[in-house]
GROMACS .gro file of C-alpha atoms in nm:
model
  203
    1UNK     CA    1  11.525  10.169   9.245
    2UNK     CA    2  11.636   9.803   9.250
    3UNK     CA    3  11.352   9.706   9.509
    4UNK     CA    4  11.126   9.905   9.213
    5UNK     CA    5  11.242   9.675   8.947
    6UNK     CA    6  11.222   9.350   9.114
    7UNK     CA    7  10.857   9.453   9.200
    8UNK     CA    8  10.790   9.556   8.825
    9UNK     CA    9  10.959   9.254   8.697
   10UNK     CA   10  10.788   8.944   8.935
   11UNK     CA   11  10.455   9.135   8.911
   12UNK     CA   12  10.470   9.121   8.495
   13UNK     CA   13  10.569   8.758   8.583
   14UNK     CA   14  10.288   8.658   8.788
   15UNK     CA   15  10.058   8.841   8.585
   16UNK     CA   16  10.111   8.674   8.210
   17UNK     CA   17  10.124   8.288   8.357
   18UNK     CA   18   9.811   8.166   8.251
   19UNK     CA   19   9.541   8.068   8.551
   20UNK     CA   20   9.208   8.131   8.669
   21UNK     CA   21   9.179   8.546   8.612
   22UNK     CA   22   9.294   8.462   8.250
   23UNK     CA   23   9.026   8.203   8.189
   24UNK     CA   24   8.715   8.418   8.298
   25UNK     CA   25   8.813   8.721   8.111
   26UNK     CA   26   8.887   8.522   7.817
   27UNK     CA   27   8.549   8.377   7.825
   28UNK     CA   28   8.333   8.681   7.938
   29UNK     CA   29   8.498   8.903   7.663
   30UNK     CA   30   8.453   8.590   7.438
   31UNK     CA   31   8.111   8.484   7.491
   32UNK     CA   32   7.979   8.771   7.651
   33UNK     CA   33   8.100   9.145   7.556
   34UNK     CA   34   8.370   9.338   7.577
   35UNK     CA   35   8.236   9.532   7.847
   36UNK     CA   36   8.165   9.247   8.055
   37UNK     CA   37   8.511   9.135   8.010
   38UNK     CA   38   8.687   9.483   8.092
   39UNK     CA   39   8.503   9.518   8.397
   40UNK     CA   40   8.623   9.137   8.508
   41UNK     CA   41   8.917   9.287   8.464
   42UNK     CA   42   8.881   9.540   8.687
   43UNK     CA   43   8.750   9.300   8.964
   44UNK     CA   44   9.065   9.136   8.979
   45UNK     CA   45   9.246   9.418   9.016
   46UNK     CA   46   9.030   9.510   9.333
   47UNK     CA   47   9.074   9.128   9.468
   48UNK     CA   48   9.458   9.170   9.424
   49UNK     CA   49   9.440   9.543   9.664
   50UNK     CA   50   9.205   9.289   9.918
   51UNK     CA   51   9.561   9.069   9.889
   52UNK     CA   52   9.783   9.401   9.962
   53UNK     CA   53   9.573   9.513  10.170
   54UNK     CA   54   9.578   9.229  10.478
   55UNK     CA   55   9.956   9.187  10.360
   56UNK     CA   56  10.019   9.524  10.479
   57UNK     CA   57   9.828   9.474  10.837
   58UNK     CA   58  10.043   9.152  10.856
   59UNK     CA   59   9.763   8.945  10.828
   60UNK     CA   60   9.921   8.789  10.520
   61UNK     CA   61  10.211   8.676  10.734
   62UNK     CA   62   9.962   8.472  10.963
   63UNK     CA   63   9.816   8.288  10.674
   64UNK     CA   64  10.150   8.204  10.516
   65UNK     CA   65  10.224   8.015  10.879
   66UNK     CA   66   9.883   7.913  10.925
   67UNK     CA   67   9.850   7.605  10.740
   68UNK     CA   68   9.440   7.552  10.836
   69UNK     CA   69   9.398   7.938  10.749
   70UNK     CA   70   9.584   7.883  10.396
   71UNK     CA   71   9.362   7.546  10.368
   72UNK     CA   72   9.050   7.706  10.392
   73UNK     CA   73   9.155   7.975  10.122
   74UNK     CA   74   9.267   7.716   9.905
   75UNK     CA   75   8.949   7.495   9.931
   76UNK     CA   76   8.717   7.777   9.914
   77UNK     CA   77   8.883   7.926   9.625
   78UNK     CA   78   8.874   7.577   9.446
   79UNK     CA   79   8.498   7.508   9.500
   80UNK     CA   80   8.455   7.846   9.335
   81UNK     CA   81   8.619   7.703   9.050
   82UNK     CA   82   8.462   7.453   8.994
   83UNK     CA   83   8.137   7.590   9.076
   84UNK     CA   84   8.166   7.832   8.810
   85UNK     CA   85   8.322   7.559   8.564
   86UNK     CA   86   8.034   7.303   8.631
   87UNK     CA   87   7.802   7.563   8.531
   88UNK     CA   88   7.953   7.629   8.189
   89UNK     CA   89   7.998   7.237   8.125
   90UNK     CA   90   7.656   7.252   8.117
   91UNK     CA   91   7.589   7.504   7.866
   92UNK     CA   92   7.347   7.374   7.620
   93UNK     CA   93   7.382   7.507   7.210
   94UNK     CA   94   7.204   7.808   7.122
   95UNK     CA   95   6.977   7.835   6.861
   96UNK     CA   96   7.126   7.955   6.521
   97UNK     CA   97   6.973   8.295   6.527
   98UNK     CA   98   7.053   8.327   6.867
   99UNK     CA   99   7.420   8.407   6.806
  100UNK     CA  100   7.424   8.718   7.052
  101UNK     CA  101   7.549   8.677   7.387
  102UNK     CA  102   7.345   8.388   7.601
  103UNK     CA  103   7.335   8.543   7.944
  104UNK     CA  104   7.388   8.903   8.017
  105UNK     CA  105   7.570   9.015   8.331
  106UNK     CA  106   7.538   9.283   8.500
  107UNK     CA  107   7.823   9.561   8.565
  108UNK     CA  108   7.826   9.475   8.916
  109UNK     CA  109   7.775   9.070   8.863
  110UNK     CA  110   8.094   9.118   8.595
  111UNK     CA  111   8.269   9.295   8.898
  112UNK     CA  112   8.213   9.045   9.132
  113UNK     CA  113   8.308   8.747   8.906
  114UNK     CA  114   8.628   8.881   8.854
  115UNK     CA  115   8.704   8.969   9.204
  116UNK     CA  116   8.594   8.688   9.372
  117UNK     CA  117   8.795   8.488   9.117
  118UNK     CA  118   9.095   8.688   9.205
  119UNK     CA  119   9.041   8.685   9.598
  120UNK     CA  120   8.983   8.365   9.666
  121UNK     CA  121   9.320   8.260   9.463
  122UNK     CA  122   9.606   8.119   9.719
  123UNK     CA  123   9.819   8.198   9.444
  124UNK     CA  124   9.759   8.552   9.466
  125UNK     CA  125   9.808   8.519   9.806
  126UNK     CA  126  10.120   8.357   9.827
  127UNK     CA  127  10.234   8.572   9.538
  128UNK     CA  128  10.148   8.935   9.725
  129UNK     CA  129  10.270   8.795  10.071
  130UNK     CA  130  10.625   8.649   9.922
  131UNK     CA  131  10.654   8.955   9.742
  132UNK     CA  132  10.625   9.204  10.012
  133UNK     CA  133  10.778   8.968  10.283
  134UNK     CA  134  11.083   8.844  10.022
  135UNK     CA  135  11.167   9.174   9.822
  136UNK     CA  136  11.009   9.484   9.980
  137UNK     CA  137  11.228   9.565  10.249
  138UNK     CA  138  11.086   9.656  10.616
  139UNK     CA  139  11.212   9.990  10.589
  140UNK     CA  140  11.000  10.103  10.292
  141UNK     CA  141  10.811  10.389  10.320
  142UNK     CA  142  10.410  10.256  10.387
  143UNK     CA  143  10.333  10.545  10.115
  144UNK     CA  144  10.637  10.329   9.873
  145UNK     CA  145  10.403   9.993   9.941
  146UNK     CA  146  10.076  10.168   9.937
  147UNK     CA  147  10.245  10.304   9.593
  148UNK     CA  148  10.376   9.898   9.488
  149UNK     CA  149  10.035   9.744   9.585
  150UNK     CA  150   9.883  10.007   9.305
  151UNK     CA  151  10.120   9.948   9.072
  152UNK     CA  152  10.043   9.557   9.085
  153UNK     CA  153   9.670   9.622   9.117
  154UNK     CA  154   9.708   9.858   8.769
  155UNK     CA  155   9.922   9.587   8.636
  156UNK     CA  156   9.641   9.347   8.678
  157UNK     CA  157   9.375   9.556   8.539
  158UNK     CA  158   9.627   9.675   8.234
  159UNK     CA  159   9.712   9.292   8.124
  160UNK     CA  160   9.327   9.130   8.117
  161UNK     CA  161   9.182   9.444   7.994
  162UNK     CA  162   9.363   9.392   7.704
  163UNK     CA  163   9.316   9.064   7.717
  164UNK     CA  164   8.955   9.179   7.691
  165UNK     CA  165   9.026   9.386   7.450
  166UNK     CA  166   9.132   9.100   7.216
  167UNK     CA  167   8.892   8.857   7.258
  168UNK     CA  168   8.614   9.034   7.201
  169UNK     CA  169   8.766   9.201   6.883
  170UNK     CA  170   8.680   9.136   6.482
  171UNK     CA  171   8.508   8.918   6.333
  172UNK     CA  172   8.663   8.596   6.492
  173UNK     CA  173   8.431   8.605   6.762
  174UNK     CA  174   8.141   8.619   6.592
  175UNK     CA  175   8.217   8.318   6.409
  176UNK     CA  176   8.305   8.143   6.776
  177UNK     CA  177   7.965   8.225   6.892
  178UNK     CA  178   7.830   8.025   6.666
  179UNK     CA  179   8.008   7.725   6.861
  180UNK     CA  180   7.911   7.898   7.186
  181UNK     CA  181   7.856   7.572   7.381
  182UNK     CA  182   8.181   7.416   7.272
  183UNK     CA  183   8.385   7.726   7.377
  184UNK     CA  184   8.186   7.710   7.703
  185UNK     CA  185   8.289   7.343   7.805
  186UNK     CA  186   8.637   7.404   7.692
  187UNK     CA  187   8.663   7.715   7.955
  188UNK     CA  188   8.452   7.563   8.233
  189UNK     CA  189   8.701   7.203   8.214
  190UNK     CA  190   8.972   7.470   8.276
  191UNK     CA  191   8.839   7.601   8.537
  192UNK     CA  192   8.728   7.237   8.721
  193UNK     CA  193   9.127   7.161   8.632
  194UNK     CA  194   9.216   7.444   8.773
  195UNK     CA  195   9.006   7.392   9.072
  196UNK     CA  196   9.092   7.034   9.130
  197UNK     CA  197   9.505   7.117   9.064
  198UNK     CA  198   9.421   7.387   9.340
  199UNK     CA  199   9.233   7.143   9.585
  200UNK     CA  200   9.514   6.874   9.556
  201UNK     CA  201   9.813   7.083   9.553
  202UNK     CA  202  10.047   7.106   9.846
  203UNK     CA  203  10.127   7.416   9.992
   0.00000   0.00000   0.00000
């Protein structure tokens, strides 16, 4: 039961501090639908059981001591960042009637977006390896961590779909749209931050 409530407590944790998942949903629910937002959501939650997943095999172990195998996480993950920021820095204004969303995305494009976001995080990784190698004890029951890497995955998938949920609600948004561009820059410059933070930062 402890064990339990450490998990439940560092996962709500991790999962609230603002980053990278935060950003995209916030801006696909925003600018794009609700729908497209929810189902961001639920990519992360499938890059976080990728993170449980080669935690569990031990692989997780090797690339918290591999510090060339963490690298090339962390760089990847930043140039996918900032890829995807540069892109919205460049978003041009929209014509006044053309307050609907700009550039629809497909279920399985929304999907990917949000799991690729998630997956190629370091911070998820060292998050899901410290967790299971720190407070999970060896002993546990596989079925117990199978059980834990769920509960974090649903935890995920919980939080940003209702983060979703709220910014793509009332009538707020549709007055944003109208300043589509603007709210494009401002989430693509967090995203190059949080690239560059995640290209610079020490391990």
């Amino acid at each position: 039961m402890t064990e339990l409530i450490a998990v439940i407590t560092i996962t709500l944790i991790a999962v609230i501090s603002p980053g990278p998942d935060f950003a995209m949903v916030s801006r696909n629910s925003l600018m794009l639908s609700r729908r497209v937002g929810v189902l961001t959501a639920l990519g992360i939650g499938l890059g976080v059981l990728v993170h449980v997943g080669y935690t569990m095999l031990g692989v997780g172990l090797l690339i918290r001591q591999s510090r060339w195998m963490f690298d090339t996480i962390k760089l990847l993950g930043a140039a996918y960042l900032i890829y995807l920021g540069v892109r919205m820095l460049l978003a041009r204004p929209r014509q006044a009637q053309g307050v609907a969303p700009a550039v629809a995305l497909s279920d399985m494009a929304a999907l990917r977006t949000g799991f690729l976001t998630n997956v190629l995080n370091p911070k998820t990784t060292i998050f899901i390896v410290s967790l299971f190698m720190q407070v999970v004890q060896p002993q546990t029951p596989v079925a117990i961590q199978l059980g834990y890497g769920a509960l974090i995955s649903l935890a995920h998938v919980a939080w940003f779909g209702l983060v979703a949920l709220c910014f793509s609600a009332g009538t707020v948004r549709g007055r944003l749209l109208a300043v589509s561009h603007w709210i494009d820059r401002l989430f693509g410059g967090l995203l190059v931050g949080f690239g560059l933070l995640l290209a610079r930062g020490q391990r």
